[in-house]
Coordinates of C-alpha atoms in Angstrom, one line a residue:
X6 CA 29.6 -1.9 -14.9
X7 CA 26.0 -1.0 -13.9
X8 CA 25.5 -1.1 -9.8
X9 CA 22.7 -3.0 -8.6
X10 CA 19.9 -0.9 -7.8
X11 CA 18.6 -1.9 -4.2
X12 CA 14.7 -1.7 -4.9
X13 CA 14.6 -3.7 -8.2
X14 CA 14.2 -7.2 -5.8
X15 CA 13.4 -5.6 -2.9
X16 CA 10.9 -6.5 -0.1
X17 CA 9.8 -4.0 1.7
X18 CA 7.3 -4.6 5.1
X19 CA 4.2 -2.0 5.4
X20 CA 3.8 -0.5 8.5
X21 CA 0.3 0.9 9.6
X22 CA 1.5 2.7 12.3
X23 CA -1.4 3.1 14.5
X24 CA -1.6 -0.5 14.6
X25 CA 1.8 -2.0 14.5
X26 CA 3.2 -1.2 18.2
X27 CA 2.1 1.3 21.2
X28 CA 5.1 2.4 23.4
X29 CA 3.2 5.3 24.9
X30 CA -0.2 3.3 26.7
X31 CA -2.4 5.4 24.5
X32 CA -4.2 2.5 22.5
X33 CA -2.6 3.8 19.4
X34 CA 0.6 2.4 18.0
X35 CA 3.5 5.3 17.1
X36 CA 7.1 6.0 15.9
X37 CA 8.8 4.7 19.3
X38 CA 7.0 1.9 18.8
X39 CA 8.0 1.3 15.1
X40 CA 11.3 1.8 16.4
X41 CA 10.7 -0.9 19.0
X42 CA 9.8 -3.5 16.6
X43 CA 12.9 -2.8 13.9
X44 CA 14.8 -5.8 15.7
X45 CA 11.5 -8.1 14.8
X46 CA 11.8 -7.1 11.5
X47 CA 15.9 -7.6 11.1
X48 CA 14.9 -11.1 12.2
X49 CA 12.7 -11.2 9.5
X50 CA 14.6 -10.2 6.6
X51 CA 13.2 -7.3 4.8
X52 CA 14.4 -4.4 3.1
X53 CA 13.0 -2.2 4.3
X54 CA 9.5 0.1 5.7
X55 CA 6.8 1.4 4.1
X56 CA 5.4 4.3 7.0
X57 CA 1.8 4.9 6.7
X58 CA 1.0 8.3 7.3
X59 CA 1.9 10.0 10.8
X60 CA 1.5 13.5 10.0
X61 CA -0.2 16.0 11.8
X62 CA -4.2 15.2 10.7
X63 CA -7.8 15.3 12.4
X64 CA -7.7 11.3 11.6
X65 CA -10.8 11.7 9.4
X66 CA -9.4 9.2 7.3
X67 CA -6.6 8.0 9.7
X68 CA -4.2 10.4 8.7
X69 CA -4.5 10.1 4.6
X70 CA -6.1 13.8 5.2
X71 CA -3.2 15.6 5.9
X72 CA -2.9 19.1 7.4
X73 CA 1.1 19.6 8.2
X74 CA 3.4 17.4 5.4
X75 CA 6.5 18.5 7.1
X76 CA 5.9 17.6 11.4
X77 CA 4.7 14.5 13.2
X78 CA 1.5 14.3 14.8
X79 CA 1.8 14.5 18.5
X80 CA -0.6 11.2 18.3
X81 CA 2.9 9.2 16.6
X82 CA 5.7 11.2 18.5
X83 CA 7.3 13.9 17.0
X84 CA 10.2 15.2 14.4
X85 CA 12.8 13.9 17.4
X86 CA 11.3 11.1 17.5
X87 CA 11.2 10.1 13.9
X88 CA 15.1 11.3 13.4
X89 CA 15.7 8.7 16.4
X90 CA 14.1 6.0 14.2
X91 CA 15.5 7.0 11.0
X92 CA 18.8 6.4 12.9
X93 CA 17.8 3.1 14.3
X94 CA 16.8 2.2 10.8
X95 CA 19.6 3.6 9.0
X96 CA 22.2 0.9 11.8
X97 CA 20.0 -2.1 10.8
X98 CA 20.3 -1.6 7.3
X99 CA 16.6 -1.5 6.9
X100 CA 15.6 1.6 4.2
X101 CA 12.9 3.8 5.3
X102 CA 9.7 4.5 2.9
X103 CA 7.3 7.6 4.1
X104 CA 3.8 7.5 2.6
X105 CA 3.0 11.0 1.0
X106 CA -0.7 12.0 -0.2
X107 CA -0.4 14.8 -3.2
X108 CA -4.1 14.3 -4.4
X109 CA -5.6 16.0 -1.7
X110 CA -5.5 17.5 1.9
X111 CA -7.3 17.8 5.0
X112 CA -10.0 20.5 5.5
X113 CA -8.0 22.0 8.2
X114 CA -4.8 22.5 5.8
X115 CA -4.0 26.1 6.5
X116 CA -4.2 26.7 2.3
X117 CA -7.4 24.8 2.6
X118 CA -8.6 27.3 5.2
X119 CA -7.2 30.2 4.1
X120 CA -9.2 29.1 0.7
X121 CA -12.4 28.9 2.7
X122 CA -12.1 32.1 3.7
X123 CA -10.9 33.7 0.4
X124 CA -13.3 35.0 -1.5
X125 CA -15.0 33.2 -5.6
X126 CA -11.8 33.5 -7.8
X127 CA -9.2 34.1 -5.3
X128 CA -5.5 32.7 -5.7
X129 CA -5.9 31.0 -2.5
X130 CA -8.9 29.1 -3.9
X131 CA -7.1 28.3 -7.2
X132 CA -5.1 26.1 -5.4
X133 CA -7.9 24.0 -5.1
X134 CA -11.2 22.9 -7.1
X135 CA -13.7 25.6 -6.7
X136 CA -16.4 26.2 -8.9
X137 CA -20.0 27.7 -8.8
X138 CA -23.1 25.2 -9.1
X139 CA -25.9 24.8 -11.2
X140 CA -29.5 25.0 -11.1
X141 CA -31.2 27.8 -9.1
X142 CA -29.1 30.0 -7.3
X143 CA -26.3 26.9 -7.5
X144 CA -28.1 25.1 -5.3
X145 CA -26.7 21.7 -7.4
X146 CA -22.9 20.6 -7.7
X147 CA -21.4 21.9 -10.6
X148 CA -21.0 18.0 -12.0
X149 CA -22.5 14.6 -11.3
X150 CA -19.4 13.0 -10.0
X151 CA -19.2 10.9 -6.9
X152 CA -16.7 10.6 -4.3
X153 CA -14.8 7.5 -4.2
X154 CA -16.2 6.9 -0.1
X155 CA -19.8 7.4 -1.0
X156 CA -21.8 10.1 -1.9
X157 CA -21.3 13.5 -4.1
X158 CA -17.5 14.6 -4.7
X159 CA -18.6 18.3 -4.3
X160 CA -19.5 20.2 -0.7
X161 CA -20.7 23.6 -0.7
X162 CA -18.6 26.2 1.0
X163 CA -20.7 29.0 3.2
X164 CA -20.3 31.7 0.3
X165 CA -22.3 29.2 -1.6
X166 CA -19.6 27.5 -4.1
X167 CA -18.8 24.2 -4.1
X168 CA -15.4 22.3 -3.7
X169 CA -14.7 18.8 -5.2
X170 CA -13.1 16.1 -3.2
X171 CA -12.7 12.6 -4.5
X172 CA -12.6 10.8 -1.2
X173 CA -14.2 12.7 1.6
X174 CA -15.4 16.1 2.3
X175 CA -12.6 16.1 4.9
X176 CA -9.9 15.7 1.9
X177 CA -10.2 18.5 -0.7
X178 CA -8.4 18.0 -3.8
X179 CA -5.1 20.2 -4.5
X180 CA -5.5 21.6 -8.0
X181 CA -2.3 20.2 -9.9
X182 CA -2.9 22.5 -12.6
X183 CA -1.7 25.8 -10.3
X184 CA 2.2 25.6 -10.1
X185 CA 2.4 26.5 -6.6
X186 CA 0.8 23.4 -5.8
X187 CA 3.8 21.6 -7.5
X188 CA 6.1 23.9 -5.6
X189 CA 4.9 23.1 -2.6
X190 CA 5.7 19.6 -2.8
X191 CA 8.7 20.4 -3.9
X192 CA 9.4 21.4 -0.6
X193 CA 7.8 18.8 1.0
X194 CA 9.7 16.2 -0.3
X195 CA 12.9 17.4 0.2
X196 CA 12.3 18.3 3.9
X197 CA 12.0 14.4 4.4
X198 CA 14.6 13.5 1.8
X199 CA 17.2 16.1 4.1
X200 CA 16.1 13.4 6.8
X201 CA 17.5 10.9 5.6
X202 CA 14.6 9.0 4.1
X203 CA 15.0 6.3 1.0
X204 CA 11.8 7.2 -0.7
X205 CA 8.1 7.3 -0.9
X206 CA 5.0 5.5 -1.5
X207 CA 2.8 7.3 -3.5
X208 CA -0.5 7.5 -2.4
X209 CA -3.2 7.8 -5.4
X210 CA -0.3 8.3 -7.8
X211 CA -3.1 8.0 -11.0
X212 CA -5.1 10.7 -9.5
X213 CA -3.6 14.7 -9.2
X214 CA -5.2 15.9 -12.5
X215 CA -8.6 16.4 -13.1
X216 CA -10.6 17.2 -16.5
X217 CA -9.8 21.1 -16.9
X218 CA -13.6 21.8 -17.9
X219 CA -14.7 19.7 -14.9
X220 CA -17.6 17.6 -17.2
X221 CA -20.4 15.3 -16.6
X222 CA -19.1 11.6 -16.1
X223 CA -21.0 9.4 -18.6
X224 CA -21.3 6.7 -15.8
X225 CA -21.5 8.7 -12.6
X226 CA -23.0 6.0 -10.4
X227 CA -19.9 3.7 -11.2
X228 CA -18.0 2.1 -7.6
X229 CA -14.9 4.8 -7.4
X230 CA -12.8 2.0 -6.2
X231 CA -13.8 -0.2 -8.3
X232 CA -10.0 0.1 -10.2
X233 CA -11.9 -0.5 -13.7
X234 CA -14.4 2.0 -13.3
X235 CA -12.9 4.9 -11.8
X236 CA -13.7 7.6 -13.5
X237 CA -11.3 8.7 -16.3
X238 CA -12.5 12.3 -16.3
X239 CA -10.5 12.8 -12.6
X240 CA -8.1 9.7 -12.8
X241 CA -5.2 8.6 -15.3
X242 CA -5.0 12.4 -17.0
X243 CA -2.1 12.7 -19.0
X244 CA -0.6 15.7 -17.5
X245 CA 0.2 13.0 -14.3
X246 CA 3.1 12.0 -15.6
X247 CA 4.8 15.5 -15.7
X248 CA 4.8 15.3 -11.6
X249 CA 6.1 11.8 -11.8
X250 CA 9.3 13.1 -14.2
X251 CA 9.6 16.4 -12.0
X252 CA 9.8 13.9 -8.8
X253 CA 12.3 11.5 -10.5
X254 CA 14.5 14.2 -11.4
X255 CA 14.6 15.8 -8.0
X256 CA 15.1 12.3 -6.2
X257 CA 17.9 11.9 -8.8
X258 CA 19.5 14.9 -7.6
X259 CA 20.0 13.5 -4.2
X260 CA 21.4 10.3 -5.6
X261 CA 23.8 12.3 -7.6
X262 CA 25.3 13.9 -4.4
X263 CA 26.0 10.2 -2.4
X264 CA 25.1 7.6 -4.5
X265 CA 22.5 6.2 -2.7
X266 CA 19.4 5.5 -4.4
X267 CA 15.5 6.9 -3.6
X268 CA 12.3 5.0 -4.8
X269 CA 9.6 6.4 -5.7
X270 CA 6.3 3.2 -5.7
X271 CA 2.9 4.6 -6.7
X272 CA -0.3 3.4 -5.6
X273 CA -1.5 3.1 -9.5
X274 CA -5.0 2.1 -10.2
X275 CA -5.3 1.8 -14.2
X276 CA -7.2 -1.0 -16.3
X277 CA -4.6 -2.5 -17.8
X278 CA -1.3 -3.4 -17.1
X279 CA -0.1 -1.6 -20.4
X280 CA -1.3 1.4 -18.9
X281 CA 0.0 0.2 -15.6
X282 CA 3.8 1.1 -17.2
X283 CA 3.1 4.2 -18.7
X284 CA 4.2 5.3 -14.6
X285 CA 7.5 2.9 -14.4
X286 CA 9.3 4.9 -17.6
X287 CA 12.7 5.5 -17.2
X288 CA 12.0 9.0 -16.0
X289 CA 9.0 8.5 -14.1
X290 CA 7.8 6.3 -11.1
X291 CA 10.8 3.9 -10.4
X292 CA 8.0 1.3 -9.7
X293 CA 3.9 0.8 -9.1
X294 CA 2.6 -1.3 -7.0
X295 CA 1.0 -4.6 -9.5
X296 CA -2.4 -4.8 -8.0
X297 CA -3.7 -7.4 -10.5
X298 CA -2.1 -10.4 -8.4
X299 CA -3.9 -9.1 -5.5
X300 CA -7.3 -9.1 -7.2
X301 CA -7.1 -12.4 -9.1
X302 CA -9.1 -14.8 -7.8
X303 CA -7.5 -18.2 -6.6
X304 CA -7.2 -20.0 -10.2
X305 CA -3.7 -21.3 -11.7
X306 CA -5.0 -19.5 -15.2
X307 CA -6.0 -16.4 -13.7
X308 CA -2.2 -16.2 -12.2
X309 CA -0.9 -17.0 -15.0
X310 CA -2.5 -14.7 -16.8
X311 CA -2.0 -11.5 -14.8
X312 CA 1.8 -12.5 -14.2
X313 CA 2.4 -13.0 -17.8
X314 CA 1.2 -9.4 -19.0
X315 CA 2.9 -7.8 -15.8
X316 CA 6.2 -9.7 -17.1
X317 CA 5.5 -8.7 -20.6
X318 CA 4.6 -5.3 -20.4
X319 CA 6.1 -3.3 -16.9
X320 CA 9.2 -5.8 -17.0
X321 CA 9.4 -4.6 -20.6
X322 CA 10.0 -0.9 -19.6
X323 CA 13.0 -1.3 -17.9
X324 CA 11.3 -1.5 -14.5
X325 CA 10.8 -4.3 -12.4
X326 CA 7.1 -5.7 -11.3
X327 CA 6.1 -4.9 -7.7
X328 CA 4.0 -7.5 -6.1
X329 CA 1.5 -7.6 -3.1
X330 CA -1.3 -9.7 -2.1
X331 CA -2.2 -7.5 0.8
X332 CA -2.3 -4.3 2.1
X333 CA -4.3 -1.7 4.2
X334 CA -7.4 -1.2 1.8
X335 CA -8.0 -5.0 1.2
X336 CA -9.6 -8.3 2.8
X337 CA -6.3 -10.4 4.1
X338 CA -5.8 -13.4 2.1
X339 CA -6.3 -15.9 4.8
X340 CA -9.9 -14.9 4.3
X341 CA -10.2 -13.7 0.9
X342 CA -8.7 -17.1 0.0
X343 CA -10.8 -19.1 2.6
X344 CA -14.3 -18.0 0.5
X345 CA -16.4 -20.0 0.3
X346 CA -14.7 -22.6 2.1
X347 CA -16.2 -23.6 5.8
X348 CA -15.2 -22.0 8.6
X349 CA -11.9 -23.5 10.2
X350 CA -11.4 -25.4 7.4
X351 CA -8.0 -24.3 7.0
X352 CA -8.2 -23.8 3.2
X353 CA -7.5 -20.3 3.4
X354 CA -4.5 -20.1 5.5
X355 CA -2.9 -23.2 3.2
X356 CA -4.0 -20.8 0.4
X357 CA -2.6 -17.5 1.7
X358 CA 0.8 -19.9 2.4
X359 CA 1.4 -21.3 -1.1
X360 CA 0.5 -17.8 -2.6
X361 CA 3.2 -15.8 -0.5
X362 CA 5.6 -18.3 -1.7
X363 CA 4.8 -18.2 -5.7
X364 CA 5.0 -13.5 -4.6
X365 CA 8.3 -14.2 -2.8
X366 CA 9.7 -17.0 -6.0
X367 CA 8.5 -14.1 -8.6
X368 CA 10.8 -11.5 -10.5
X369 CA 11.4 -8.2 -9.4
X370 CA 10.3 -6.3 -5.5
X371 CA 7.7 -7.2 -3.1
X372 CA 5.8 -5.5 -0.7
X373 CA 4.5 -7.5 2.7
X374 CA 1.5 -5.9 4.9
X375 CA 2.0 -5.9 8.9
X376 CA 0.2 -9.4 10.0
X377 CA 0.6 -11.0 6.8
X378 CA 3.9 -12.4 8.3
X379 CA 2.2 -14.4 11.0
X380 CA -1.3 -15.1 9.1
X381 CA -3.9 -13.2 10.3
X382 CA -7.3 -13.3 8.9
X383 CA -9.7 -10.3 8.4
X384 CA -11.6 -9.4 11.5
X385 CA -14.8 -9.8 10.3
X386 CA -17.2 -9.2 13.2
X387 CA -16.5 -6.1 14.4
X388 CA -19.6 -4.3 15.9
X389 CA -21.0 -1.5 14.6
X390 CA -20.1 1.3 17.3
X391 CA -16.3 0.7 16.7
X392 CA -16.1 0.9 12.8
X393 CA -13.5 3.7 12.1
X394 CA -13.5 3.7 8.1
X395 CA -15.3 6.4 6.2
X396 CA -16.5 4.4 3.8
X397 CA -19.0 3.0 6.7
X398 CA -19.4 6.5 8.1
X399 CA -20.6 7.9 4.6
X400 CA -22.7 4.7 2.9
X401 CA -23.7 2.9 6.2
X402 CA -23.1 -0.4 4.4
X403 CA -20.0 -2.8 6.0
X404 CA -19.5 -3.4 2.0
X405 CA -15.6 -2.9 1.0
X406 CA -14.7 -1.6 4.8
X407 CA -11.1 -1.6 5.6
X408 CA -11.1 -1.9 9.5
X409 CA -11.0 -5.4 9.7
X410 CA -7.6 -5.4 8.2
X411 CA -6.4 -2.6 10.3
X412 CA -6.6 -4.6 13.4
X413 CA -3.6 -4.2 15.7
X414 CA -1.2 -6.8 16.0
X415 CA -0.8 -9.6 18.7
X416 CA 2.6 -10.0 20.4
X417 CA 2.0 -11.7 23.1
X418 CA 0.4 -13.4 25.9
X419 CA -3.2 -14.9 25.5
X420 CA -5.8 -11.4 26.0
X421 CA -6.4 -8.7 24.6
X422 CA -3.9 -6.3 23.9
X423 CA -1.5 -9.1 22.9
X424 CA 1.3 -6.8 24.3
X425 CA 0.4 -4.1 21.9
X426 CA -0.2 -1.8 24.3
X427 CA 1.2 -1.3 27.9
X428 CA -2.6 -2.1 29.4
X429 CA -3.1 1.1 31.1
X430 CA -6.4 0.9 33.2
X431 CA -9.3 1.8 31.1
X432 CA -7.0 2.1 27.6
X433 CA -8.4 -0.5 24.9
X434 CA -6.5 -0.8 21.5
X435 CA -8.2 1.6 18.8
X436 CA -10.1 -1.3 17.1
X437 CA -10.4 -4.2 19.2
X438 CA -8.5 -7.7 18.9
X439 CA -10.9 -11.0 19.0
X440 CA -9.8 -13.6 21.5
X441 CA -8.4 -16.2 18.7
X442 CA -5.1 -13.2 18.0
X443 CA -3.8 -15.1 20.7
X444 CA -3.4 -18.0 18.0
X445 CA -1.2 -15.3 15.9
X446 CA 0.5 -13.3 18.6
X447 CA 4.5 -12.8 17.4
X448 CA 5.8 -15.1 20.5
X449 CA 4.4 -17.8 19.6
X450 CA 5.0 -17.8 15.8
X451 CA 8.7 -17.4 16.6
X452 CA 9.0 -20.4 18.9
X453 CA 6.7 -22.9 15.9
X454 CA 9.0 -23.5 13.3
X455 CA 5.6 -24.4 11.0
X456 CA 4.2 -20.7 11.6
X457 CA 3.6 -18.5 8.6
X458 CA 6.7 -16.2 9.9
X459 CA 8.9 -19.1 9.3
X460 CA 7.7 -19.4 6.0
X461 CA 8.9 -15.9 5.2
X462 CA 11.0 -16.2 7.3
X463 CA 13.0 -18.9 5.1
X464 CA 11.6 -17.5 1.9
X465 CA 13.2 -14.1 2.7
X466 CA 16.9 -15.8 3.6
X467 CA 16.8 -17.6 -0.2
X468 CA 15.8 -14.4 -2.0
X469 CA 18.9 -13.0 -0.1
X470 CA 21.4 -16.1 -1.0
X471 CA 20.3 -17.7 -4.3
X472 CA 20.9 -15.9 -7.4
X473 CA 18.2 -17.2 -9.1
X474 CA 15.3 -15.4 -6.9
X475 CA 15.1 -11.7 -6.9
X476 CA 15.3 -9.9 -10.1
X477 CA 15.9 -11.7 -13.6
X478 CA 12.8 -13.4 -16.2
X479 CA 10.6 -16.8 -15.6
X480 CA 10.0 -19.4 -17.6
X481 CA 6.5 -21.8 -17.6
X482 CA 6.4 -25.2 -17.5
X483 CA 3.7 -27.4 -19.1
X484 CA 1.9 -28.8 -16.2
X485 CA -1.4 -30.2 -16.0
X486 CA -4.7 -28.1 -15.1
X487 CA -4.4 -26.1 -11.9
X488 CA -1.0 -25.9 -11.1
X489 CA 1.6 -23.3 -12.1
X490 CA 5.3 -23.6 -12.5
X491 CA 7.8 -22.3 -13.9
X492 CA 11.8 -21.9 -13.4
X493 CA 14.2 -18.8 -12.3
X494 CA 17.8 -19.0 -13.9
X495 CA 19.7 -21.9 -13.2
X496 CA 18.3 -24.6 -11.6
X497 CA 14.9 -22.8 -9.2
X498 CA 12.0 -24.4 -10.1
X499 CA 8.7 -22.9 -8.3
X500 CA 5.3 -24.6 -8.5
X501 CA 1.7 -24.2 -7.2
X502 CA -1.2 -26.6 -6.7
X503 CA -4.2 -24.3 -7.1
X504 CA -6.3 -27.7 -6.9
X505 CA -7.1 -29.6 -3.0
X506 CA -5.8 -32.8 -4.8
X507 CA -2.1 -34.2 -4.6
X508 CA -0.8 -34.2 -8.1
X509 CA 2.9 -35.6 -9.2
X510 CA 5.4 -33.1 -8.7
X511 CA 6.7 -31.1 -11.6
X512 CA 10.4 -32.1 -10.4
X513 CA 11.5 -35.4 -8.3
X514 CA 13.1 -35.1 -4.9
X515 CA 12.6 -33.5 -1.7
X516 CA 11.9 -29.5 -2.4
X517 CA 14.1 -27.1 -0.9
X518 CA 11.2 -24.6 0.9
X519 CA 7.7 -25.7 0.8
X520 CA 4.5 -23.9 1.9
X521 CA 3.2 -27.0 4.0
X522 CA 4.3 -30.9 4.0
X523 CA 5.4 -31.8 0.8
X524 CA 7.0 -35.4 0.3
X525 CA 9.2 -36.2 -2.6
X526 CA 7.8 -36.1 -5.9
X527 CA 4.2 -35.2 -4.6
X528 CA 2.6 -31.2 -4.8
X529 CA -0.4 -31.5 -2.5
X530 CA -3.0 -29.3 -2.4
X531 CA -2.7 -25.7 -2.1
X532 CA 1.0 -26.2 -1.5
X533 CA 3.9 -24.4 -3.3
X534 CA 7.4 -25.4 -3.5
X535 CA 10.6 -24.3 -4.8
X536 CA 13.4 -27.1 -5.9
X537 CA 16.8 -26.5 -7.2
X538 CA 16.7 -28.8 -10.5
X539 CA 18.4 -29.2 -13.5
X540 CA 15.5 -28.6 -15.8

């Protein structure tokens, strides 16, 4: 008899660590603080954590450039520290994700400086992408590509050659094509996996290999994070997938000894969801985050659409689909959703509702972004002077910045820090809260019963006690333009009004877990519902 694999219908709770809890006054949230806040998220339900990174780093691009892969920063604690919370985890039964960045390093890497000081040609420089430039005396990069943050993806060392990075000058790229580089994380991930950890996200898991000839891109001005432009000559090589079969097997080799089962998720940016599970083999990525649902604009076909070829084609590998509508890089939904609707009109919170139930009702694992739980919107007017994100720092535009999700969480009281942070005298949070957190703060979503945490709250409890939810197919229903529904095994209907009209109800009676009122044998607008049926 096959055992059940425990990240298959999973949901797992992001944690941006610098903005989830401070224990230390500091304005910055850290590993005590996770710790802290594992009882919160017991209450809640999940499965487990997803750790953003807290490695040693200069914080150029809070802590995705990465100079030690195997110690804490003294920012988030230290190594005693995180055993202390792998611990705490480990007695809560909630599994423990660590976010690792293989694509590229921080400038102060010690390979990355010994490289810097090594000279054309070296093996130290092999590690990375070094090559001479063009034009007179190699004053031009040696391509036309462009960093994925704005501007060139090439800096020019001080011995006159020029190194690519495909974020920010900060983050040289590792060269995937040297074999030490492999080694390396080799030892990387079992130094975390001999800690007791269940896994790791996998931060630009379609990246690593470059073009070996380094060539012109035909579209070099394309938007690098747009996902359908990225450009193919440094994303979605072919050799990737050897690195995702060498990783499998290694975490299989830990499973071997105990039984106990380590994911690997990657962050995988393709066009199409065909490509999509060319990563979720049977040998390769146990699953990749489904970033279609996230991007689909608020339209019953569009759903249906994207849902359908995830179903068809990852679901098809053997894998299971792993949805999110939020994370650390995107616009929260309570906003996204709320466009163009008037301020304070509610639209987009009632949106954000009926769409976390439809992720929650769908097959297979789902991931849930810090805040997303209590239903906070973007942060929108942050000033100028406290914008953190490279992406400002390198275009000067506000266009696509990620600080306004980053926000630290409210958890309680009615000011600023919201019991974040201990309020030591002249210590601010890192970004600064706007007066209307209080609305959100944690205390006060517990004690309202109609509060988005209660939603996944309850959502969470019948993923855990009906066999329908959680892994298994769907099945659509005919309904009439904008809504969706469909059923899960025996009996779970689920259905979404994408319109702001009420419309009959798919299935008669009361609904067992509804996104907002709901009254027999009416779907208002923007409101989901599950029912237990007979259909």
């Amino acid at each position: 008899m096959n055992r059940h694999h425990w990240w298959r219908d999973a949901v797992i709770y992001q944690v941006y660590v610098r903005s989830f809890l401070d224990s230390t006054g500091d304005g910055v949230g850290d590993l005590a603080g996770v710790r802290a806040g594992l009882p919160y998220l017991k209450k809640l339900g999940v499965d487990g954590i997803w750790l953003s990174p807290f490695y040693p780093s200069p914080q150029h691009d809070h802590g995705y450039d990465v100079a030690d892969y195997c110690d804490v920063d003294p920012l988030f604690g230290d190594l005693a520290e995180f055993d202390l919370l792998m611990a705490a985890a480990r007695r809560l039964g909630i599994k423990v994700l660590l976010d690792i960045v293989p694509n590229h390093c921080s400038s102060e890497h010690p390979w990355f400086r010994e490289a810097l000081r090594g000279a054309p040609g070296s093996p130290a420089r092999a590690r990375f992408h070094f090559a001479d430039g063009r034009g007179p005396d190699g004053a031009e990069p040696p391509n036309n590509w462009h960093a994925m943050f704005g501007g060139p993806a090439w800096t020019r060392a001080a011995d006159g050659q020029w190194y690519l990075h495909m974020f920010t000058p900060e983050q040289p790229d590792w060269n995937w094509r040297n074999p030490e580089v492999a080694d390396e994380f080799d030892r990387v991930l079992r130094f975390w996996l001999d800690r007791g950890v269940d896994g790791f996200r996998i931060d630009v898991a379609a990246g690593l290999f470059k073009h070996p000839e380094l060539p012109d891109s035909d579209d070099p001005e394309a938007d690098a994070r747009t996902r359908d432009s990225v450009n193919p000559l440094a994303w979605n090589q072919p050799e990737v997938h050897g690195v995702w079969r060498r990783w499998r097997a290694l975490c299989e080799e830990y499973t071997a000894r105990d039984g106990r089962d380590r994911l690997l998720v990657g962050e995988v940016s393709v066009p199409t969801a065909r490509e999509h599970a060319l990563y979720v083999r049977s040998d390769e990525l146990h699953q990749a985050f489904f970033f279609d649902l996230l991007g689909a604009p608020w339209d019953a076909d569009a759903f249906r659409k994207v849902i359908s070829e995830a179903m068809q084609d990852i679901a098809g590998t053997g894998s299971t689909v792993t949805w999110v509508l939020n994370n650390h890089d995107q616009v929260r939904t309570v906003t996204r959703y709320g466009e163009p609707a008037p301020e304070g009109s509610g639209l987009g919170a009632a949106r954000a509702r009926a769409a976390a139930l439809l992720m929650l009702a769908l097959p297979g694992a789902a991931y849930i972004y810090q805040g997303e739980e209590l239903g906070l919107p973007e942060v929108v007017d942050l000033p100028d002077d406290v914008l953190t994100d490279p992406i400002f720092r390198r275009t000067g535009s506000r266009a696509r910045i990620r600080d306004g999700c980053r926000v630290p969480l409210p958890w309680s009281g009615q000011a600023s820090p919201f019991g974040f942070t201990s309020g030591v005298e002249g210590v601010k949070p890192w970004l600064p809260q706007p007066d209307y957190f209080a609305e959100y703060a944690t205390d006060r979503a517990l004690a309202d019963t109609r509060s988005f945490w209660h939603l996944y709250r309850d959502g969470l409890q019948l993923r855990r006690t009906l066999p329908q939810l959680g892994e298994g197919a769907l099945s659509w229903l005919d309904t009439q333009p904008g809504v969706l529904a469909f059923t899960r095994g025996d009996g779970l209907v689920c259905a979404v009004n994408f319109g702001t009209a009420p419309v009959p109800a798919p299935v008669p009676g009361a609904p067992l877990l509804s996104s907002g009122p709901c009254p027999a044998g009416v779907l208002p607008g923007a409101t989901a519902a599950w029912w237990l049926s007979d259909l």
